[in-house]
Coordinates of C-alpha atoms in Angstrom, one line a residue:
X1 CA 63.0 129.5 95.2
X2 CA 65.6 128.8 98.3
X3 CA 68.4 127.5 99.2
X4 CA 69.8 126.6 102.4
X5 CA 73.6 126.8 102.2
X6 CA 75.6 125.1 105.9
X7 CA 78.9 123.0 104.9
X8 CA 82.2 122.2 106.7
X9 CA 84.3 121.9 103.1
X10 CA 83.7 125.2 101.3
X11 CA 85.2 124.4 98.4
X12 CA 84.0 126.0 94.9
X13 CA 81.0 127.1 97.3
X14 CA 80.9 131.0 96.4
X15 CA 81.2 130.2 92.8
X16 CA 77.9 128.0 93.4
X17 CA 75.8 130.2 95.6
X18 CA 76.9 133.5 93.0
X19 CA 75.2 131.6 90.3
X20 CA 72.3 130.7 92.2
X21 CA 71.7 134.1 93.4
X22 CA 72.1 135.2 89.6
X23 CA 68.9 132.7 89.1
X24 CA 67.2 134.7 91.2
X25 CA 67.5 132.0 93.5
X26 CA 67.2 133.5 97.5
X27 CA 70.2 132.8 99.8
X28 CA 69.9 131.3 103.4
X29 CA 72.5 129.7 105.4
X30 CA 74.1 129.4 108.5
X31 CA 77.7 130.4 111.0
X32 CA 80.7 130.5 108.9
X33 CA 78.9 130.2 105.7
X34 CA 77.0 132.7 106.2
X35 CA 79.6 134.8 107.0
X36 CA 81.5 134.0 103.7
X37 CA 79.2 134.6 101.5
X38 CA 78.0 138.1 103.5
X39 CA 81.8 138.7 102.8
X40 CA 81.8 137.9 99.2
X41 CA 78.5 140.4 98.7
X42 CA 75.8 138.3 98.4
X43 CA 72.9 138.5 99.5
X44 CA 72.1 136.3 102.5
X45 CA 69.3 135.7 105.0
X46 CA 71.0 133.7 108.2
X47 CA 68.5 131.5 109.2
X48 CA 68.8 132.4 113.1
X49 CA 66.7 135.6 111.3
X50 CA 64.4 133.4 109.7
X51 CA 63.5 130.8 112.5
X52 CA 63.8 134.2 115.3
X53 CA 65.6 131.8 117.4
X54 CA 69.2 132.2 117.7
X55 CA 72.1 129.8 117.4
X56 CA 72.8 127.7 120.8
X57 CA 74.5 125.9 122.6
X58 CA 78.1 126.6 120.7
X59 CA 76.8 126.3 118.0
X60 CA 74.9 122.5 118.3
X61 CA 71.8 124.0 117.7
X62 CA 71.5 126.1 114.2
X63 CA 69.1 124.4 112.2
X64 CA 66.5 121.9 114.0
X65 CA 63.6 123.8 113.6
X66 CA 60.3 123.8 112.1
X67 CA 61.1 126.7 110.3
X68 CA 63.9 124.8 108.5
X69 CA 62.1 121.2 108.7
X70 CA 59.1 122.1 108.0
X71 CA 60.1 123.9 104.8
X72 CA 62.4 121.0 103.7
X73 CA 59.5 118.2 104.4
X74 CA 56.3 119.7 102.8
X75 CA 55.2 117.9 100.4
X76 CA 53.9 120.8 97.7
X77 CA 51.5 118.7 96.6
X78 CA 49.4 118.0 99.3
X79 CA 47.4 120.8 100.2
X80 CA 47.0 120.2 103.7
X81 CA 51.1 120.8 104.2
X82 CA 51.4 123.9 102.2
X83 CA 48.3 124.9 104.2
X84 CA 50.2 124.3 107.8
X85 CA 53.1 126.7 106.0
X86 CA 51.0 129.1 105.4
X87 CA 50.0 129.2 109.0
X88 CA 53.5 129.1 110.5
X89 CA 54.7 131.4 107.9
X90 CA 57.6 129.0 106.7
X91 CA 58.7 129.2 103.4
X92 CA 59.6 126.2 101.5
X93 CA 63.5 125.5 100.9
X94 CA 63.8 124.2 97.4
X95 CA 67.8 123.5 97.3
X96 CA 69.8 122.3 100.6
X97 CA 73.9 122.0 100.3
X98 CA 75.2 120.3 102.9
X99 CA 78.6 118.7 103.6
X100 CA 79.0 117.2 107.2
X101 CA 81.8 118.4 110.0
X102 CA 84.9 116.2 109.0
X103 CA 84.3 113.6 111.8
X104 CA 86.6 110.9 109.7
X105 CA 89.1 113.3 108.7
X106 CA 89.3 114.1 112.5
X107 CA 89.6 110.5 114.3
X108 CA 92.2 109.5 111.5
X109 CA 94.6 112.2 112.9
X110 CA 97.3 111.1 115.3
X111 CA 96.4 112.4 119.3
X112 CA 93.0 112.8 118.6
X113 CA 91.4 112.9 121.9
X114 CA 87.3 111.2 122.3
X115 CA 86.0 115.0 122.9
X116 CA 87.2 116.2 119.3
X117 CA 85.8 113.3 118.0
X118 CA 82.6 113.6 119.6
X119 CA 82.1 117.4 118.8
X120 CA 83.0 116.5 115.1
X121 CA 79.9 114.7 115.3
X122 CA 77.2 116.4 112.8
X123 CA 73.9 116.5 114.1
X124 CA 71.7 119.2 112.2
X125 CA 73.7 118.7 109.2
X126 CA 72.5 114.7 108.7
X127 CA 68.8 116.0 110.3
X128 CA 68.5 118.3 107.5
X129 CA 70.1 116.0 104.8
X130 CA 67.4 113.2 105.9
X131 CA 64.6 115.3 105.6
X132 CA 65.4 116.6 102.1
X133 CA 66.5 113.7 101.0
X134 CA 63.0 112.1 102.0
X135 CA 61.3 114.9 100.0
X136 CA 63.2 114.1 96.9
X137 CA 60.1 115.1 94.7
X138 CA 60.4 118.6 95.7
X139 CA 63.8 119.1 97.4
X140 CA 67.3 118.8 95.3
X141 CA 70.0 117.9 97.9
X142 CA 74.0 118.6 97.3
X143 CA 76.2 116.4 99.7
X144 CA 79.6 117.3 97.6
X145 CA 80.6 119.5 95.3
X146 CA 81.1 117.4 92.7
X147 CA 77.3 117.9 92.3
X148 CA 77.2 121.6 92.0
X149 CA 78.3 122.0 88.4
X150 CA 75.4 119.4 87.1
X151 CA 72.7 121.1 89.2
X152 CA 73.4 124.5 87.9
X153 CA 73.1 123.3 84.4
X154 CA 70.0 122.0 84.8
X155 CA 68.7 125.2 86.4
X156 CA 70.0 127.5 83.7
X157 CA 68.1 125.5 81.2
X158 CA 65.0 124.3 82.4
X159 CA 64.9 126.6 85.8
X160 CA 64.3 123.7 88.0
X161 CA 66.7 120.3 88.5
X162 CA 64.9 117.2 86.9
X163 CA 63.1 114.0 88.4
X164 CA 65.8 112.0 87.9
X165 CA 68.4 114.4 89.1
X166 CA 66.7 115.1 92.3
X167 CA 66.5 111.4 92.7
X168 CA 70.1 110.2 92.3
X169 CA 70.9 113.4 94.6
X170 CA 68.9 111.7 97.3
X171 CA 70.0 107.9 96.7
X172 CA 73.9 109.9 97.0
X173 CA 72.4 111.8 100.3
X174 CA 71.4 109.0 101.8
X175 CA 74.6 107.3 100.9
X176 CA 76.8 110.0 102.6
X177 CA 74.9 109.8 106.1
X178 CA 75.2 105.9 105.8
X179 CA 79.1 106.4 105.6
X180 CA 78.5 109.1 107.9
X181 CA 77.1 107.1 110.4
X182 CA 79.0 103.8 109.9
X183 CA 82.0 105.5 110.4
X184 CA 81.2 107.1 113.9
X185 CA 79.9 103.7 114.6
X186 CA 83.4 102.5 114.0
X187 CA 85.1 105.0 115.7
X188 CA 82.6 104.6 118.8
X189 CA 83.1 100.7 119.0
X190 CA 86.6 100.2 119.1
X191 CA 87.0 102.6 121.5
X192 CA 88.7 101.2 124.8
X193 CA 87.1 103.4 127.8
X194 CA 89.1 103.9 131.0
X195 CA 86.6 105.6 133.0
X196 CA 89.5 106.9 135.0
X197 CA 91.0 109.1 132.3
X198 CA 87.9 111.3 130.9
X199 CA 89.1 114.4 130.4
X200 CA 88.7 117.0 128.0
X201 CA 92.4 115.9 126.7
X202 CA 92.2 112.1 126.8
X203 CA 93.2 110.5 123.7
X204 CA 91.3 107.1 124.0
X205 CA 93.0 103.6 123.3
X206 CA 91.5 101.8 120.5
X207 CA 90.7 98.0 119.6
X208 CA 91.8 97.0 116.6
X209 CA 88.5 95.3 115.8
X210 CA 85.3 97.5 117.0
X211 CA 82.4 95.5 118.5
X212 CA 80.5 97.0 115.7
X213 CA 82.2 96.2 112.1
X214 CA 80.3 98.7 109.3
X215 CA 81.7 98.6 106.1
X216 CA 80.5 100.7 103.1
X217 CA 81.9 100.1 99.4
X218 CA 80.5 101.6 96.0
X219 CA 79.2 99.2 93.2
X220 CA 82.1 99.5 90.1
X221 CA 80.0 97.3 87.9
X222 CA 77.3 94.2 87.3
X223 CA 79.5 91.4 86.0
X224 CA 77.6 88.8 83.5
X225 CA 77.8 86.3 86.3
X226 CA 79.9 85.0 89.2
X227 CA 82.4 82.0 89.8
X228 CA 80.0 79.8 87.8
X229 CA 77.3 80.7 85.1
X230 CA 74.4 80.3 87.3
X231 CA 76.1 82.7 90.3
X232 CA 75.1 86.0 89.9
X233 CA 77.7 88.8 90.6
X234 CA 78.6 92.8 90.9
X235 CA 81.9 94.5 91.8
X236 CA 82.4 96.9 94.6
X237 CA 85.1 99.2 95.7
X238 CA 86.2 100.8 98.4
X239 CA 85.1 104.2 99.5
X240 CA 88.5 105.5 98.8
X241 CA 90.4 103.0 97.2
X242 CA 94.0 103.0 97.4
X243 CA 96.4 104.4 95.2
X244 CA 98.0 101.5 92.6
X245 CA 95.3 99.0 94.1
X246 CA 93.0 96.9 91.2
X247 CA 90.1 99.0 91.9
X248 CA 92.0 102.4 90.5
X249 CA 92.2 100.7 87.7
X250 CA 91.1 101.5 84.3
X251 CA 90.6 98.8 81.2
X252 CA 92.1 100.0 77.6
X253 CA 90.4 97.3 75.7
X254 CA 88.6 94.0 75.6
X255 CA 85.9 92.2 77.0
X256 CA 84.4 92.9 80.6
X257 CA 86.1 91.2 83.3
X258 CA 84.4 88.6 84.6
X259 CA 83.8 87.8 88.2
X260 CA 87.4 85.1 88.4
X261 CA 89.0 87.4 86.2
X262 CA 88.8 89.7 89.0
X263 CA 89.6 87.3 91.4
X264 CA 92.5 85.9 89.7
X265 CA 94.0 89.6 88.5
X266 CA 93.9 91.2 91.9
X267 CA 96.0 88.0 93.0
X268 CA 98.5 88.5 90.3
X269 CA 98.7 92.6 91.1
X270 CA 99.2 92.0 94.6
X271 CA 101.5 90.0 94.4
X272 CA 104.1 91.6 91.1
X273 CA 103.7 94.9 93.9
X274 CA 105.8 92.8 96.4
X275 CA 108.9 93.1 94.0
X276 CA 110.9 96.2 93.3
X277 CA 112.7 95.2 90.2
X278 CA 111.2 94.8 87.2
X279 CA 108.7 91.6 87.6
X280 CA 105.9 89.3 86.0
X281 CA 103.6 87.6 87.6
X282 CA 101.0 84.8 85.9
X283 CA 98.4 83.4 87.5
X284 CA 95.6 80.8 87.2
X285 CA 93.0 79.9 89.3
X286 CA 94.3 82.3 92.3
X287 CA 97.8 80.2 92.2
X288 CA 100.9 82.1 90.6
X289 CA 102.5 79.3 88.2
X290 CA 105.2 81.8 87.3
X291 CA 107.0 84.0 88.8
X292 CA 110.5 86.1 87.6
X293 CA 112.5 89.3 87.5
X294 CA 114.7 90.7 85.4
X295 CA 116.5 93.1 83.7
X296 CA 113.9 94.6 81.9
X297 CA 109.8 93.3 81.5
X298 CA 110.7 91.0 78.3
X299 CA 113.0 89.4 80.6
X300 CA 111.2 88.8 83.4
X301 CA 108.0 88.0 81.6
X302 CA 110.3 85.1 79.2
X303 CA 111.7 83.5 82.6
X304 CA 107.9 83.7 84.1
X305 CA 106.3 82.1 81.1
X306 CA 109.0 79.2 81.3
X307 CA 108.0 78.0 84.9
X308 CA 104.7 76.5 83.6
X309 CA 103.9 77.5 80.1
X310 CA 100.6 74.7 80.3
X311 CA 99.1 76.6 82.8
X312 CA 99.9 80.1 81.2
X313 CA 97.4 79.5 78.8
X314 CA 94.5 81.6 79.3
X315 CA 96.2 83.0 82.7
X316 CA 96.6 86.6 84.2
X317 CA 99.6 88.5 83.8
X318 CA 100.8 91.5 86.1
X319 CA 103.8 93.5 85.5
X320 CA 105.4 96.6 87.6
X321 CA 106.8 98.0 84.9
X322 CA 105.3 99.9 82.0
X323 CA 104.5 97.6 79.1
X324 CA 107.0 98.2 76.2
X325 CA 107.2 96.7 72.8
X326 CA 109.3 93.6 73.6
X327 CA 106.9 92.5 76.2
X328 CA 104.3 93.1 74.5
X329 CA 105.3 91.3 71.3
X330 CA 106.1 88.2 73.5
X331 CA 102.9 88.3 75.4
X332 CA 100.8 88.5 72.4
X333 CA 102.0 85.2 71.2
X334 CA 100.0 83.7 74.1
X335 CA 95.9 83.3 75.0
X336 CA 96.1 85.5 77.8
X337 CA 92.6 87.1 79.4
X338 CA 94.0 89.9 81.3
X339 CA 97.2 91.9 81.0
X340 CA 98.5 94.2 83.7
X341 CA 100.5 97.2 83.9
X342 CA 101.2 100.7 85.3
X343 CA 101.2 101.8 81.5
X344 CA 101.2 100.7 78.0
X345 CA 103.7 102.4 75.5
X346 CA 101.8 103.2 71.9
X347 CA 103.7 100.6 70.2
X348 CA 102.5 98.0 72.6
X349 CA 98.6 98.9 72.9
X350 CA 98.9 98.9 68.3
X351 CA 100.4 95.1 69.8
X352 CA 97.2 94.1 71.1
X353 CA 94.5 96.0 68.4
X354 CA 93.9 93.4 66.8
X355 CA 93.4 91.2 69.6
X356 CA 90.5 92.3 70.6
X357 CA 89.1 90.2 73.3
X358 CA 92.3 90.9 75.5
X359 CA 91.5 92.6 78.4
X360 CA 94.4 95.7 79.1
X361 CA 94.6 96.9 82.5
X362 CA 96.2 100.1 83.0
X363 CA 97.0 100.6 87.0
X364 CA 98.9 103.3 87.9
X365 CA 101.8 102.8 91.0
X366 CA 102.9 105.4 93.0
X367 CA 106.3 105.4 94.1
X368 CA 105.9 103.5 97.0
X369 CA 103.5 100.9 95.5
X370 CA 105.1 98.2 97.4
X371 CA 103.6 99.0 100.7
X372 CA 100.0 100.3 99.6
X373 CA 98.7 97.5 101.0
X374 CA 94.9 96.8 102.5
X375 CA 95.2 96.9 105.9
X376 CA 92.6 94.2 106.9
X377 CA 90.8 90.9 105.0
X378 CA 87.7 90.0 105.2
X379 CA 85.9 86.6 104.7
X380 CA 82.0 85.6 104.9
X381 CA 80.9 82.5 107.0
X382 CA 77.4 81.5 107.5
X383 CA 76.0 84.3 108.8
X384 CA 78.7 85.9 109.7
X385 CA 82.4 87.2 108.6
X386 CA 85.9 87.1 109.7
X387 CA 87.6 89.7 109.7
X388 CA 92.0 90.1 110.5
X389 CA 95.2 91.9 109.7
X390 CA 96.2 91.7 106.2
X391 CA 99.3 89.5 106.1
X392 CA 101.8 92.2 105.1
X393 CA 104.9 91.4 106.9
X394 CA 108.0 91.3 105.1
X395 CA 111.1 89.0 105.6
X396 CA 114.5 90.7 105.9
X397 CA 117.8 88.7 105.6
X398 CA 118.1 89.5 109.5
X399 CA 115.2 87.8 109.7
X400 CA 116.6 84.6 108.6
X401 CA 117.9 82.0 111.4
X402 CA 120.1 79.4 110.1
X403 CA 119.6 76.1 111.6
X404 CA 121.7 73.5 109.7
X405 CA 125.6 73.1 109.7
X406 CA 125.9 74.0 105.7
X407 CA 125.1 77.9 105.1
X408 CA 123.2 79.6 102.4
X409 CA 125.6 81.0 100.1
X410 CA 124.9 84.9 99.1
X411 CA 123.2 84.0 95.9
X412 CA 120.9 81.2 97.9
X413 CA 119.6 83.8 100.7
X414 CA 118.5 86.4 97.7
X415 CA 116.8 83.5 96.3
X416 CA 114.9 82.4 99.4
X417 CA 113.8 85.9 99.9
X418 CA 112.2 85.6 96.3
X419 CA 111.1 82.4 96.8
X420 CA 109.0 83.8 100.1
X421 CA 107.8 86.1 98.6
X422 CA 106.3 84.1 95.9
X423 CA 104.9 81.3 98.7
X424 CA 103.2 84.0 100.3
X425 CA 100.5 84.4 97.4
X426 CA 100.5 80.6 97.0
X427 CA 97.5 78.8 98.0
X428 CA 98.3 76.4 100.9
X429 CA 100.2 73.7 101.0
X430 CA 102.4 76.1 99.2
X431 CA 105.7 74.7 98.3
X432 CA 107.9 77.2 95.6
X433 CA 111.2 76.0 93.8
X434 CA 113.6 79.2 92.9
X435 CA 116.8 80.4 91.3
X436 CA 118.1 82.9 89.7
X437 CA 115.0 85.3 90.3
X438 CA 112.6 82.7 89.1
X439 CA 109.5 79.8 90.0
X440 CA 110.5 76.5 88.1
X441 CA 108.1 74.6 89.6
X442 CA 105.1 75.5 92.5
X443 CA 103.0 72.7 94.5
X444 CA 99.8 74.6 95.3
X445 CA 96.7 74.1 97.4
X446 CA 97.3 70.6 98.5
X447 CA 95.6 68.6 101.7
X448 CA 99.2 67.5 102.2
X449 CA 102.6 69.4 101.9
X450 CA 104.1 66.3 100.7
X451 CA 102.3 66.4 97.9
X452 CA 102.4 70.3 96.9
X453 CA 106.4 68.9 96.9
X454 CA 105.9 66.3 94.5
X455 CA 103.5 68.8 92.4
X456 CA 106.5 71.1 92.2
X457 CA 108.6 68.7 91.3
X458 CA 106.3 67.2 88.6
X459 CA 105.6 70.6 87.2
X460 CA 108.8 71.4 86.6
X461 CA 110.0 68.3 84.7
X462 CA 106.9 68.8 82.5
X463 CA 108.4 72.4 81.5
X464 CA 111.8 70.7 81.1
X465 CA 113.4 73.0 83.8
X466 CA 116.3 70.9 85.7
X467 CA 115.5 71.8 90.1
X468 CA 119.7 71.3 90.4
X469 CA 120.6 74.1 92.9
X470 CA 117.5 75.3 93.2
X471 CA 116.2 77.4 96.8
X472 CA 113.0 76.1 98.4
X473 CA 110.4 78.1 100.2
X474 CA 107.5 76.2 102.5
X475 CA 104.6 78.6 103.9
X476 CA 104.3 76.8 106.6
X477 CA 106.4 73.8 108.6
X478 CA 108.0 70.6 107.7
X479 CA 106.1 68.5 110.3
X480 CA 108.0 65.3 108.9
X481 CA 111.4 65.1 107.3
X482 CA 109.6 63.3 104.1
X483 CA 108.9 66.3 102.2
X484 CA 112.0 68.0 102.8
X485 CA 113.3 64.6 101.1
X486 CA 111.2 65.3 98.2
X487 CA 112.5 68.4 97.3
X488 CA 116.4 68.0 98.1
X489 CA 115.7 64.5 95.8
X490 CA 114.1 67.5 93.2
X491 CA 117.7 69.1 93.4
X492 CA 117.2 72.0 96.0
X493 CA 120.4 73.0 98.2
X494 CA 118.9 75.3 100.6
X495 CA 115.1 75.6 102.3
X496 CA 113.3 78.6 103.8
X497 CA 110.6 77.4 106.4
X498 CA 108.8 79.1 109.5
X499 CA 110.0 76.5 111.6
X500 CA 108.1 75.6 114.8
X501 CA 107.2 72.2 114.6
X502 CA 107.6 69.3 117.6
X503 CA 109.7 67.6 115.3
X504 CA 111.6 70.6 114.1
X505 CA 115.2 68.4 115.4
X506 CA 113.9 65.5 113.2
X507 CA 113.9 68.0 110.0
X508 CA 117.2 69.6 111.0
X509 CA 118.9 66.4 111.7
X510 CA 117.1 65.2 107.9
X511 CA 119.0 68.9 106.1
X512 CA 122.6 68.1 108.1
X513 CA 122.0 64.3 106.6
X514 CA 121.4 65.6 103.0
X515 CA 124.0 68.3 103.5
X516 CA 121.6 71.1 102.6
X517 CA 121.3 74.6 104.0
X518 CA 118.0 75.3 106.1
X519 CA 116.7 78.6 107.6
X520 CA 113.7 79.6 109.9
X521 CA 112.0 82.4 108.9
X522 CA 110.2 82.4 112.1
X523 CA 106.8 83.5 110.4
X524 CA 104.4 81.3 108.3
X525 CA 102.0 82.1 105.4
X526 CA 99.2 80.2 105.5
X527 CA 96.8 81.3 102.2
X528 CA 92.9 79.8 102.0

């Protein structure tokens, strides 16, 4: 039996070829590999020796060969190929480990000029990973060392890797050179080429949007079904999801998530990240319907629940804080579906035993959670897909331009910085009544923004919350003074809008009448 051993990342490799020379398994490999395992006293046959044709070209040419080729491709059960190897005196390789030169590791460091790039480009290592990953039947192929343990288990007790084994190896092979490729594709397309600055040195601009778009994700699960019963549906991940995002999530108990539960929690996650004191977010049907901070997670989940307790039932709930017992204890008096948190203490997972259909999510944060963010959105169209920026800015109090001849107090401006924050993860028309650190009452996902006021008005009369000296946020422009009417007749005393309208004046000139603060944020947040 052989195996041809060439990678970039030699991690846990010596380990891994010592045991399969103790199987009596022959050594060949290439380079630096070579090298370190000639170092490390193992036996090893360079394949420049087997093939009689040295390496070339700086090392571009090592492995495309028939020698190596043809010993990867035979099929062993066709006479006719083991024939031809007989001829040509090529053995068969049985085993190929392979891990590619680090081409994304390489574009994705600062100054990185196109000739690194384009010498980090693997072209024998993906040649040889095709070809072995086409023979499956006779060929196991390792693209990461994650696989090496599993493999050698299988060889020390059955002296050969299995069917099925050799199988999911090549489905993963086949995988990596699709990232592989995609990812140079990437890289290739949203390169901005001034033909007058080719040198060995030159670091090339770069498009934010290649002409090429390739993205690659990993399936997490089959759900039961998608938005409705007769949608079908599966959840995918990111390559290398980000740290405290919903995918790095793991689920403590209940039923599987469903398709909107998905949906509806990674709105609620995103958005409880955007505060840094302790904060609970609910969520139903992709709109937050409550929204607080507090001292402590009780607190904030108590002035949350208060906003909208009608729509609270059965909705999402995201915290940024460790679940403790309090929280718990007052959560579990609810019908919710799925509870977030970066932990659950033991007194408030023995909370939810016995309800068993509760989901738990358990997302851990790192320290910076609040600006792990996804760096683009993507949409599908008919045959197509949009693709932009994520909308991560974030508002400062310098950001804030006060237009009207009343000024926000102190204890207004915190609020409207709350409050925007909040209307930034409502669906537009977004209009978001605050005080105090808390939603008491949100218009949502209207045609008009007059009526997402009246809706937040409504809403919070039916939870019996008074709007007197409340803050109001607006994701987008006022572009008539009649809904800024609506809510200072709710009981606000001070608006947050982007401004930007034709009839901007008109909506001043409406604030200095009602004798209500007004500021520009100069930015809107427009959510479909």
């Amino acid at each position: 039996m052989y195996a041809l051993i060439s990678v970039s990342d030699k991690t846990g490799l010596v380990d891994f070829a010592r045991e399969l020379h103790a199987l009596g398994v022959h050594l060949l490999s290439t380079g630096g590999t070579a090298k370190l395992l000639a170092e490390q006293g193992l036996p090893v046959t360079e394949v420049a020796d087997m093939t009689g044709f040295p390496e070339m070209l700086d090392g571009r040419v090592k492995t495309l060969h028939p020698k190596v080729h043809g010993g990867l491709l035979a099929r062993r059960d066709l006479p006719e190929h083991m024939a031809a190897l007989r001829r040509h005196n090529i053995h068969t390789i049985d085993i190929l480990v392979v891990n590619l030169y680090p081409f994304e590791a390489t574009v994705a460091k600062p100054g990185c000029t196109l000739d690194d790039a384009i010498e980090n480009i693997d072209i024998g290592g993906p040649a040889m990973v095709r070809s072995a990953a086409k023979n499956w039947r006779d060929v196991a192929v390792l693209t990461d060392a994650a696989q090496y343990a599993g493999v050698l288990a299988e060889l020390k007790a059955d002296k050969k890797v299995s069917d099925a084994t050799r199988f999911a190896l090549s489905v993963a092979a086949f995988n990596r050179i699709s990232q592989y490729d995609g990812a140079i594709s990437n890289y290739l397309s949203s390169v901005n080429l001034a033909a007058d600055k080719l040198g060995a040195a030159y670091v090339p601009e770069r498009v934010q949007f290649p002409g090429q778009f390739n993205e690659q994700y990993v399936k997490v699960q089959d759900l039961r079904y998608g938005e409705n019963s007769h949608q079908q549906a599966a959840w995918y991940r990111d390559l290398a999801p980000a740290a405290g995002s919903l995918a790095t999530g793991v689920q403590l108990q209940g039923k599987e998530l469903s398709y909107n539960n998905i949906a509806d929690a990674d709105a609620a996650w995103e958005c409880v990240k955007s505060f840094e004191a302790p904060a609970c977010v609910i969520v139903k049907h992709a709109n937050p319907c409550g929204v607080a901070v507090g001292a402590h997670p009780h607190e904030a989940y108590s002035k949350a629940f208060q906003t909208d307790p009608t729509s609270a039932f059965g909705g999402i709930i995201a915290f940024n804080r460790p679940m403790d017992t309090a929280a718990a204890e007052a959560v579990s008096k609810q019908f919710v579906e799925v509870l977030m948190a970066p932990d659950f203490s033991a007194e408030a997972l023995e909370v939810f035993k016995s309800k068993v259909n509760v989901r738990l999510m358990k997302i851990a944060l790192p320290a910076d959670y609040g600006q792990v963010r996804n760096a683009l959105e993507t949409r599908r169209v008919g045959s197509g897909l949009l693709l932009q920026s994520a909308d991560n800015h974030e508002l400062a109090l310098a950001d804030l331009k006060v237009v009207t001849v009343k000024r926000p107090t102190p204890e207004e401006l915190n609020d409207l910085l709350f409050a925007w924050k909040v209307a930034k993860f409502v669906k537009s028309n977004a209009i978001v009544f605050c005080k105090n650190g808390q939603t008491l009452g949100v218009g949502a996902g209207q045609m008009s923004r007059l009526d997402s006021a009246r809706i937040a008005s409504i809403k919070a009369q039916a939870a019996k919350l008074s709007l007197k000296n409340t803050v109001v946020a607006s994701d987008a422009f006022f572009p008539f003074r009649d809904g800024l009417d609506v809510v200072v007749d709710a009981g606000a005393t001070c608006v947050a809008q982007p401004g930007g309208s034709m009839r901007d004046q008109e909506v001043i000139d409406a604030a200095n009448e009602r004798g209500v603060a007004m500021v520009f944020t100069g930015v809107r947040h427009f959510r479909h």
